[in-house]
PDB file of C-alpha atoms and ligand atoms in Angstrom:
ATOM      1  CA  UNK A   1      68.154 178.918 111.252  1.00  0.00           C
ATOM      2  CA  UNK A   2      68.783 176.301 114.075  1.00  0.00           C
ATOM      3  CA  UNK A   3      71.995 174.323 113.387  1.00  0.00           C
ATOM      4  CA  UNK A   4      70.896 170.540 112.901  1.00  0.00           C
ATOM      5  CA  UNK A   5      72.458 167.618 114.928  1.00  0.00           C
ATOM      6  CA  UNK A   6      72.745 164.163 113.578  1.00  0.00           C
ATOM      7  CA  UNK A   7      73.270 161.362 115.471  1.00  0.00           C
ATOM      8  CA  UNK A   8      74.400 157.630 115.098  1.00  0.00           C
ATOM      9  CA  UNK A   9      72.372 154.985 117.003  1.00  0.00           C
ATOM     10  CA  UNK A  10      74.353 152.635 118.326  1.00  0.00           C
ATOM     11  CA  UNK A  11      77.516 152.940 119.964  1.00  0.00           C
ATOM     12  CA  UNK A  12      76.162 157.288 119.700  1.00  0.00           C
ATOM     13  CA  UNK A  13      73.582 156.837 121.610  1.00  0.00           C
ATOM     14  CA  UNK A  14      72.960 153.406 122.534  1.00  0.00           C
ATOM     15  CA  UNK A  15      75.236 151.191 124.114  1.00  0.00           C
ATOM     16  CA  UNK A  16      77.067 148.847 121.560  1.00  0.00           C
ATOM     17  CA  UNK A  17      77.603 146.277 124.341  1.00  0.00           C
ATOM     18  CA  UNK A  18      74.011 144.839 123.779  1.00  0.00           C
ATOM     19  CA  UNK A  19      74.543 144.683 119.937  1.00  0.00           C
ATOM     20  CA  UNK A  20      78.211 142.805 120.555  1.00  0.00           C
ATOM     21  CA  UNK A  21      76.457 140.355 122.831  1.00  0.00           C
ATOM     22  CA  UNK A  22      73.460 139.625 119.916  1.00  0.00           C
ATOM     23  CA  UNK A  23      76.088 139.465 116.987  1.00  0.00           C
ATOM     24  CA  UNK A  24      79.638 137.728 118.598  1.00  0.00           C
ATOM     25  CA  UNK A  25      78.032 135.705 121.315  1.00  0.00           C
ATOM     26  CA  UNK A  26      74.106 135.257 120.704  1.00  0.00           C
ATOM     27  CA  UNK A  27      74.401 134.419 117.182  1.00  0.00           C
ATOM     28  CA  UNK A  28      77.429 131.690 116.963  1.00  0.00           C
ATOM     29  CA  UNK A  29      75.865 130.337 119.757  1.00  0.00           C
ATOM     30  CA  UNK A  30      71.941 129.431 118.322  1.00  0.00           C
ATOM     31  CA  UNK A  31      73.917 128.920 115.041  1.00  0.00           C
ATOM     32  CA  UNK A  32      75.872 126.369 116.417  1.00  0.00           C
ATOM     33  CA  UNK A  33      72.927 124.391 118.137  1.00  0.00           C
ATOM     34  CA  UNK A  34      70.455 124.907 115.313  1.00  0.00           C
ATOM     35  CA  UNK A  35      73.444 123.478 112.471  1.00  0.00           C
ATOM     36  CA  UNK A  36      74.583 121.099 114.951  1.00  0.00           C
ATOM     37  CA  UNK A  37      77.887 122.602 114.746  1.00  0.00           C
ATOM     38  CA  UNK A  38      81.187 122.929 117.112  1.00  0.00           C
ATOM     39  CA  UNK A  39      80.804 126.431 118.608  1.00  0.00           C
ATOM     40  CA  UNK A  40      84.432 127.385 117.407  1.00  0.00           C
ATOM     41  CA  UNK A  41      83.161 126.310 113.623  1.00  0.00           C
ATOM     42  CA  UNK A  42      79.855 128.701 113.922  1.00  0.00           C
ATOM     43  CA  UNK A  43      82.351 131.793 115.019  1.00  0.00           C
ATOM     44  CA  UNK A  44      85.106 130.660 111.831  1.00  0.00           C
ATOM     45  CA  UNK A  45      81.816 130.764 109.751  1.00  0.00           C
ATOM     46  CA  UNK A  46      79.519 133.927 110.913  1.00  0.00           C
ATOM     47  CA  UNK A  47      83.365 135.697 111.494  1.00  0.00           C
ATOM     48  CA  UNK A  48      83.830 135.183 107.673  1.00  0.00           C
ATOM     49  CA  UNK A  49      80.012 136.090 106.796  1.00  0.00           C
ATOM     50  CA  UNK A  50      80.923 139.195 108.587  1.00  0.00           C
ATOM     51  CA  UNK A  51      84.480 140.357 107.168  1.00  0.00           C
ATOM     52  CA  UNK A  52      82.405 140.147 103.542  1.00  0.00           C
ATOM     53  CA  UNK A  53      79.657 141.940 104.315  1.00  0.00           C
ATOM     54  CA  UNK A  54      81.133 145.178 106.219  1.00  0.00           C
ATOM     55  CA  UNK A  55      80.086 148.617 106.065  1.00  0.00           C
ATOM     56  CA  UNK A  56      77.593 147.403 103.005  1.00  0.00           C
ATOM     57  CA  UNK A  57      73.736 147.734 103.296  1.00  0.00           C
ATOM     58  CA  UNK A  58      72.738 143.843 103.849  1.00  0.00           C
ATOM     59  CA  UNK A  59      75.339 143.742 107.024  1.00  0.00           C
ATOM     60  CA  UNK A  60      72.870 145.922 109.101  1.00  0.00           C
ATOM     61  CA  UNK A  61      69.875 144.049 107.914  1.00  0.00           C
ATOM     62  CA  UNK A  62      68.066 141.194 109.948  1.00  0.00           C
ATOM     63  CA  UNK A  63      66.161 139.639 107.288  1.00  0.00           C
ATOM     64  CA  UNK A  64      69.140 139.403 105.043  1.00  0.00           C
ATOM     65  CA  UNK A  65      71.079 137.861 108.157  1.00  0.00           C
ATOM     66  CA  UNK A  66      68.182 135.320 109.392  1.00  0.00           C
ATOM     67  CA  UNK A  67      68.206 134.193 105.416  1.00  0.00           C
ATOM     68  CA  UNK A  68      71.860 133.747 105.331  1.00  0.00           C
ATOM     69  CA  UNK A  69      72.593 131.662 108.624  1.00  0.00           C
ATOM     70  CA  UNK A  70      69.303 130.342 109.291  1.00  0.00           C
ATOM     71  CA  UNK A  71      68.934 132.057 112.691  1.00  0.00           C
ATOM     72  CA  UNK A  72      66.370 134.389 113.246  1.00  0.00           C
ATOM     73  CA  UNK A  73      67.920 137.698 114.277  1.00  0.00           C
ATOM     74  CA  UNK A  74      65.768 139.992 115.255  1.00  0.00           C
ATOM     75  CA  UNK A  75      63.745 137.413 117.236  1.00  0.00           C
ATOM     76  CA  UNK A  76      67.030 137.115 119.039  1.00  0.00           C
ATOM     77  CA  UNK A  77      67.412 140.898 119.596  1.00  0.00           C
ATOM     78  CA  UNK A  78      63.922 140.667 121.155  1.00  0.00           C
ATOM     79  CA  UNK A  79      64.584 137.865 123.318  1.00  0.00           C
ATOM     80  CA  UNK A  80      67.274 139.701 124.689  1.00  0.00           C
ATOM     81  CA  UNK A  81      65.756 143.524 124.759  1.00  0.00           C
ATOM     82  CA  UNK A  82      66.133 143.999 128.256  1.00  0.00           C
ATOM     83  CA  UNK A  83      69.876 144.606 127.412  1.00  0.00           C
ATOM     84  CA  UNK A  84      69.593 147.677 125.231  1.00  0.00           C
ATOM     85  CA  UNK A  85      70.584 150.301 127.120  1.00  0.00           C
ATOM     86  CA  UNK A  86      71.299 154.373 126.370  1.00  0.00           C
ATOM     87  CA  UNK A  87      75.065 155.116 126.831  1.00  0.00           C
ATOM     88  CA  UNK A  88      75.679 157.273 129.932  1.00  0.00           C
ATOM     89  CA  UNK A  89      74.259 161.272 129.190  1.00  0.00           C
ATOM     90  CA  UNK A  90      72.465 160.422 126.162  1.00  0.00           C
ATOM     91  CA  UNK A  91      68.612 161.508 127.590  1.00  0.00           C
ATOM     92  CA  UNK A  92      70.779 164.325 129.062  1.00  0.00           C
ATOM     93  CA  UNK A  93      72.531 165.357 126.238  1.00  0.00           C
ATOM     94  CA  UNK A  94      69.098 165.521 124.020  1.00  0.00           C
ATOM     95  CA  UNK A  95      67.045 166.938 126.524  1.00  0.00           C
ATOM     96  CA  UNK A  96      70.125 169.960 126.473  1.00  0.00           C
ATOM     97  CA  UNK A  97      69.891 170.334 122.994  1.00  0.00           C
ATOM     98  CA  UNK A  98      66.602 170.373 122.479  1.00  0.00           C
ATOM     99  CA  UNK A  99      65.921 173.152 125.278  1.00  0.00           C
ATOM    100  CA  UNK A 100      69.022 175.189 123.395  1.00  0.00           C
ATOM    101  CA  UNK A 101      66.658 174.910 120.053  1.00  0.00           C
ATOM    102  CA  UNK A 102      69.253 172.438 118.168  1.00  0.00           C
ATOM    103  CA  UNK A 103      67.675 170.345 115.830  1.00  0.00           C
ATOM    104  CA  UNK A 104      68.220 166.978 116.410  1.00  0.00           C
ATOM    105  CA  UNK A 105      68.195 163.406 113.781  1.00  0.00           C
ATOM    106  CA  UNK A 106      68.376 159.924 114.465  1.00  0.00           C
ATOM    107  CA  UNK A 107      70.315 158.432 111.294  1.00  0.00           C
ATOM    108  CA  UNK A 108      71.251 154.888 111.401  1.00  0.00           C
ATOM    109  CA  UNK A 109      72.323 151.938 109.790  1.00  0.00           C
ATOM    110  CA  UNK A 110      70.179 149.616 111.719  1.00  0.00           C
ATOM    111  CA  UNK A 111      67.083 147.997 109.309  1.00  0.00           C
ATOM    112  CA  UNK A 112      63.743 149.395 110.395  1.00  0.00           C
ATOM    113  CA  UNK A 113      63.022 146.820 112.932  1.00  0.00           C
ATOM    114  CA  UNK A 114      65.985 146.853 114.782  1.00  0.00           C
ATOM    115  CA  UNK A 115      65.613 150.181 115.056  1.00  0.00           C
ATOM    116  CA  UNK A 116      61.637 149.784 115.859  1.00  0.00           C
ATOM    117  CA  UNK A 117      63.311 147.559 118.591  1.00  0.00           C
ATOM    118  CA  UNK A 118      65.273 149.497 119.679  1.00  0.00           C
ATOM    119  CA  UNK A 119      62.879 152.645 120.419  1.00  0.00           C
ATOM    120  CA  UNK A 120      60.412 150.627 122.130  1.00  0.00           C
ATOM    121  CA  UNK A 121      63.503 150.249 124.672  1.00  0.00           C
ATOM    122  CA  UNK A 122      64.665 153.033 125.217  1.00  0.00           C
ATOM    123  CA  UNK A 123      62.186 156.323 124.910  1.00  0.00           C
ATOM    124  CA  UNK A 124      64.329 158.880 122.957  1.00  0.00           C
ATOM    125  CA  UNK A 125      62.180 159.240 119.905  1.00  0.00           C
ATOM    126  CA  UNK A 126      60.097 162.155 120.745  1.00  0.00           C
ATOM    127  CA  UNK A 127      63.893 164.144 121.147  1.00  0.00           C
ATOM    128  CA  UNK A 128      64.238 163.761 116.404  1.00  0.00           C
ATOM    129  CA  UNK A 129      62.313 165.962 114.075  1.00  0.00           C
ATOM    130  CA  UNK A 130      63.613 162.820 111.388  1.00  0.00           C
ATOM    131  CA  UNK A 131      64.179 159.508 112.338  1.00  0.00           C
ATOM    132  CA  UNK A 132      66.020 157.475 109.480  1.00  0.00           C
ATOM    133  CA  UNK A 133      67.250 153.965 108.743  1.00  0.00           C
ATOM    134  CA  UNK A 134      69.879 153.141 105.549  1.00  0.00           C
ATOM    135  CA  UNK A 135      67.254 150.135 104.591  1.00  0.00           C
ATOM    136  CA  UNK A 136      64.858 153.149 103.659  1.00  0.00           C
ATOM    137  CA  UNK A 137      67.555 155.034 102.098  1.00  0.00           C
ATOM    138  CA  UNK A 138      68.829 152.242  99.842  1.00  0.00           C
ATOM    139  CA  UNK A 139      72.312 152.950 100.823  1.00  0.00           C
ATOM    140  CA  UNK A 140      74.327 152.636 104.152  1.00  0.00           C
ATOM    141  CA  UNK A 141      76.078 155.608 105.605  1.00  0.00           C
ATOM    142  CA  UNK A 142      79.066 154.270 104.369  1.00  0.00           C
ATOM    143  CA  UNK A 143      78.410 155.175 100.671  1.00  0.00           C
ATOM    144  CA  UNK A 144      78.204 159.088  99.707  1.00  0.00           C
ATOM    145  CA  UNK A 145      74.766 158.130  98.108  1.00  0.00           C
ATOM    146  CA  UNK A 146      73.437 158.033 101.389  1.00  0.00           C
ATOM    147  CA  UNK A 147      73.992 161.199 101.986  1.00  0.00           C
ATOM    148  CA  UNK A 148      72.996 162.608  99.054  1.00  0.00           C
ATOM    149  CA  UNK A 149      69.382 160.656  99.077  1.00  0.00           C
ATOM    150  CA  UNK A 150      69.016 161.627 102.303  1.00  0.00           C
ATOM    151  CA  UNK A 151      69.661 165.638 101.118  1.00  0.00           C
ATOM    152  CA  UNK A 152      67.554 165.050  98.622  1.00  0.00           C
ATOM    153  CA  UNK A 153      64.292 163.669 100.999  1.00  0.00           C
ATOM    154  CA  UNK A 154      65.104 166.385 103.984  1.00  0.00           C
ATOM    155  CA  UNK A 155      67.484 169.256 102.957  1.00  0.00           C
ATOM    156  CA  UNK A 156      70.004 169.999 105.335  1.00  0.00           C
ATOM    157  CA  UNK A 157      72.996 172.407 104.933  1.00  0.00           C
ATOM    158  CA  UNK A 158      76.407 170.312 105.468  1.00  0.00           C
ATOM    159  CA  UNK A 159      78.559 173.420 106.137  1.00  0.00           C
ATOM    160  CA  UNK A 160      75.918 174.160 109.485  1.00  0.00           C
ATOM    161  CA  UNK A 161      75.412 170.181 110.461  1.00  0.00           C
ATOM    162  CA  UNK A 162      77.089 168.516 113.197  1.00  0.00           C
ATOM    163  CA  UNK A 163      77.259 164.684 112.891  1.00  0.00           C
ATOM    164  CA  UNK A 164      78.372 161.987 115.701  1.00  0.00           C
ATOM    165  CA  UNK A 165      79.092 158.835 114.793  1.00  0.00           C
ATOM    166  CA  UNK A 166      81.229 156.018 116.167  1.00  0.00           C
ATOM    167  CA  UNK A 167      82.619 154.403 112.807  1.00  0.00           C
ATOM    168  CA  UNK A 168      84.987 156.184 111.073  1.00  0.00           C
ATOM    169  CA  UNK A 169      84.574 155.280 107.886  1.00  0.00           C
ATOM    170  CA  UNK A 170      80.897 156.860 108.088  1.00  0.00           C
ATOM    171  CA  UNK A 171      82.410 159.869 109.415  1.00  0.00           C
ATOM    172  CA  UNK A 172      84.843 159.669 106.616  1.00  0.00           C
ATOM    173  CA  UNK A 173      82.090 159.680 103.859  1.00  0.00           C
ATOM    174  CA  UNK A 174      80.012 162.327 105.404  1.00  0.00           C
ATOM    175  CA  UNK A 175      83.428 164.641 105.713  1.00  0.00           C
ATOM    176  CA  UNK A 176      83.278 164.102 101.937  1.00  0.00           C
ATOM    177  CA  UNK A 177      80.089 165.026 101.546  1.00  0.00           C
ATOM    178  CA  UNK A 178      80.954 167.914 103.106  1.00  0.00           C
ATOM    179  CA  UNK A 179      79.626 167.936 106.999  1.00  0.00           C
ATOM    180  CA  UNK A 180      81.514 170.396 108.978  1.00  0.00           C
ATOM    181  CA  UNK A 181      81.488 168.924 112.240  1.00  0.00           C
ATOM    182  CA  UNK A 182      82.513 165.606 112.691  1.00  0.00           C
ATOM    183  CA  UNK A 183      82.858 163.583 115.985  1.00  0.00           C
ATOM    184  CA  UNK A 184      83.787 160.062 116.835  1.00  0.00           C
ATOM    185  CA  UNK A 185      83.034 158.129 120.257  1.00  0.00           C
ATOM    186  CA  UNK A 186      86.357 156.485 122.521  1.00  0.00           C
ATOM    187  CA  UNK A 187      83.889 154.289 124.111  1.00  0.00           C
ATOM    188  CA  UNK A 188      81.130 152.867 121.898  1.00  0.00           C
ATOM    189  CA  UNK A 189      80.726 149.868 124.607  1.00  0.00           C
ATOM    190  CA  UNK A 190      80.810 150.102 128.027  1.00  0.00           C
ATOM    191  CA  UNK A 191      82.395 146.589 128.296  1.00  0.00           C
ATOM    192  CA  UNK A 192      85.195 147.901 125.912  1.00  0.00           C
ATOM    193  CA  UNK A 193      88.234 149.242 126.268  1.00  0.00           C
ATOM    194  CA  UNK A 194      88.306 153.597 125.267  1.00  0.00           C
ATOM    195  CA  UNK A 195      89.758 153.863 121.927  1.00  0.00           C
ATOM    196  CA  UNK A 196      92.719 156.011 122.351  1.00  0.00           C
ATOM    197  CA  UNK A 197      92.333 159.565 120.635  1.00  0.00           C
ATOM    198  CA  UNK A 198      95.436 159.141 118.731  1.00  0.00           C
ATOM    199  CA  UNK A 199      94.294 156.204 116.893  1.00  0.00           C
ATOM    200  CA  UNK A 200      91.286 158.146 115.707  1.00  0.00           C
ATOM    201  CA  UNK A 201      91.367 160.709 112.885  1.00  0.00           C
ATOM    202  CA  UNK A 202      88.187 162.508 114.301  1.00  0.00           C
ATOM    203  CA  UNK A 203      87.703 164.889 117.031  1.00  0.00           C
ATOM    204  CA  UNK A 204      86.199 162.355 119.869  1.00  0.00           C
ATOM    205  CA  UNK A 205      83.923 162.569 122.662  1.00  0.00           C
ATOM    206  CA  UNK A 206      84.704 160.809 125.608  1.00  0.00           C
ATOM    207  CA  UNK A 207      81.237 161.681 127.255  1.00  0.00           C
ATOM    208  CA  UNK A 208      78.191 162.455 125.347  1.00  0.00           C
ATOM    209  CA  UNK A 209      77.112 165.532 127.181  1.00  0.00           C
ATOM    210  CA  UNK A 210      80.917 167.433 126.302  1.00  0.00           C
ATOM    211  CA  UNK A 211      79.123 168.005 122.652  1.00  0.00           C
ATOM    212  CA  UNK A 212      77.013 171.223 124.392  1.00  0.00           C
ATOM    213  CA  UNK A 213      80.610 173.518 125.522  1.00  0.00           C
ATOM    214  CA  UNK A 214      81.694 172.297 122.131  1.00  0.00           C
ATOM    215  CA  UNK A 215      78.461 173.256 120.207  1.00  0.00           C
ATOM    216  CA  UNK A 216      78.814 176.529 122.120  1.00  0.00           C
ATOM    217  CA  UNK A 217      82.144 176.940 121.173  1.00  0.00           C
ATOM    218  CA  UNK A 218      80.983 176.779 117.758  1.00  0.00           C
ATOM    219  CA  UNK A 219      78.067 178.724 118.168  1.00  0.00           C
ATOM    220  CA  UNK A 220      80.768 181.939 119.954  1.00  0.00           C
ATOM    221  CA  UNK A 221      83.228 181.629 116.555  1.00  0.00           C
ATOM    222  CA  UNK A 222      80.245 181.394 114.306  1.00  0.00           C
ATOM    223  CA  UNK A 223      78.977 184.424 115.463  1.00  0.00           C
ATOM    224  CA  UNK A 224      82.359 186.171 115.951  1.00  0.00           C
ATOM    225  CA  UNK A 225      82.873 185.563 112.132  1.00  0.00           C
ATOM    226  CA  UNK A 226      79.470 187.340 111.367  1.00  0.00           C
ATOM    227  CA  UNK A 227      80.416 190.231 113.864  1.00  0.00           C
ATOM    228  CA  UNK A 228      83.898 190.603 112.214  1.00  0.00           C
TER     229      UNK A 228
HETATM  230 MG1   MG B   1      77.271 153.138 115.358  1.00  0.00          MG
END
């Protein structure tokens, strides 16, 4: 059976410098002129919206967001869409895996039409046999019920499945759930500093495209096992 790759959407695949620019400079900005507020009061504000909301379903989702600051979000990511942009190797690193018969899924915590948005961009779609958002899930990646609704709607095999994901604590739950191959991103934005591979408790990629001689890797001790 052909080994299944999941992958994270942004910061994975996509840039996270476009979604930084909507969320800690967009956003306090319109907030600021639509309340009528001191820009430095909008950040205190949307900073503490934030630091409650974390790794929880409503963060990722626009209409939630637009409700709770009065700023219409995704209107803001489509004002801005020219800025989405793939991370470097991504098209490369699908177009590999496909042609080497992996099987590959998009599975992110963006709401359906950011991620709608973000498709339109940037044409990766046809490289995912499933394509899944958290809002249709009912649970963010964060919580092990994601991963266990998302078993349950297309089975997968954990010990065989390779996941890439940029936030820890998703890589975290799915190591609980039992995913085998786990690996984190030193770069999620290319106006960001590398994360330094000591601070991370996952094996990282520093380029996209270094996943294929490590999925081969794999591929050599898996079958050694089955020869031995
Ligand atoms: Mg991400």
């Amino acid at each position: 059976m052909s080994k299944i790759v999941m992958f994270d959407m942004d910061g994975t695949l996509l840039d996270l410098s476009f979604d930084d620019f909507i969320w800690n400079e967009c956003l306090p900005e319109r907030h600021a002129k639509i309340h009528q507020l001191p820009l430095s009061e909008s950040k205190e504000k949307l900073y503490q919206f934030y630091q409650s909301h974390r790794h929880t379903l409503v963060w990722y989702s626009s209409t939630y967001w637009t409700k709770t600051v009065g700023v219409d979000v995704l209107k803001l990511q489509q004002e801005f869409q020219s800025k989405i942009q793939a991370r470097s190797g991504c098209i490369e690193l699908l177009q590999q895996l496909k042609e080497q018969g992996y099987i590959c899924w998009l599975v992110t915590n963006a709401d359906r039409a950011s991620l709608r948005l973000k498709l339109d961009n940037i044409a990766i779609e046809h490289f995912f046999d499933v394509i899944i958002s958290s809002e249709q899930v009912g649970y963010a990646k964060e919580d092990i019920n994601f991963w266990q609704e998302l078993q349950r709607l297309h089975p997968f095999n954990p010990d065989e499945t390779i996941f890439i994901d940029d936030t820890a604590t998703v890589l975290k739950t799915a190591e609980k759930f039992g995913i085998q191959h786990l690996f984190n991103i030193s770069q999620p934005s290319s106006l960001k500093d590398i994360k330094q591979h000591q601070d991370l408790e996952f094996k990282t990629l520093d380029r996209l495209t270094e996943l294929l001689s490590i999925l081969n890797e794999i591929d050599r001790k898996d079958n050694d096992v089955k020869i031995a």
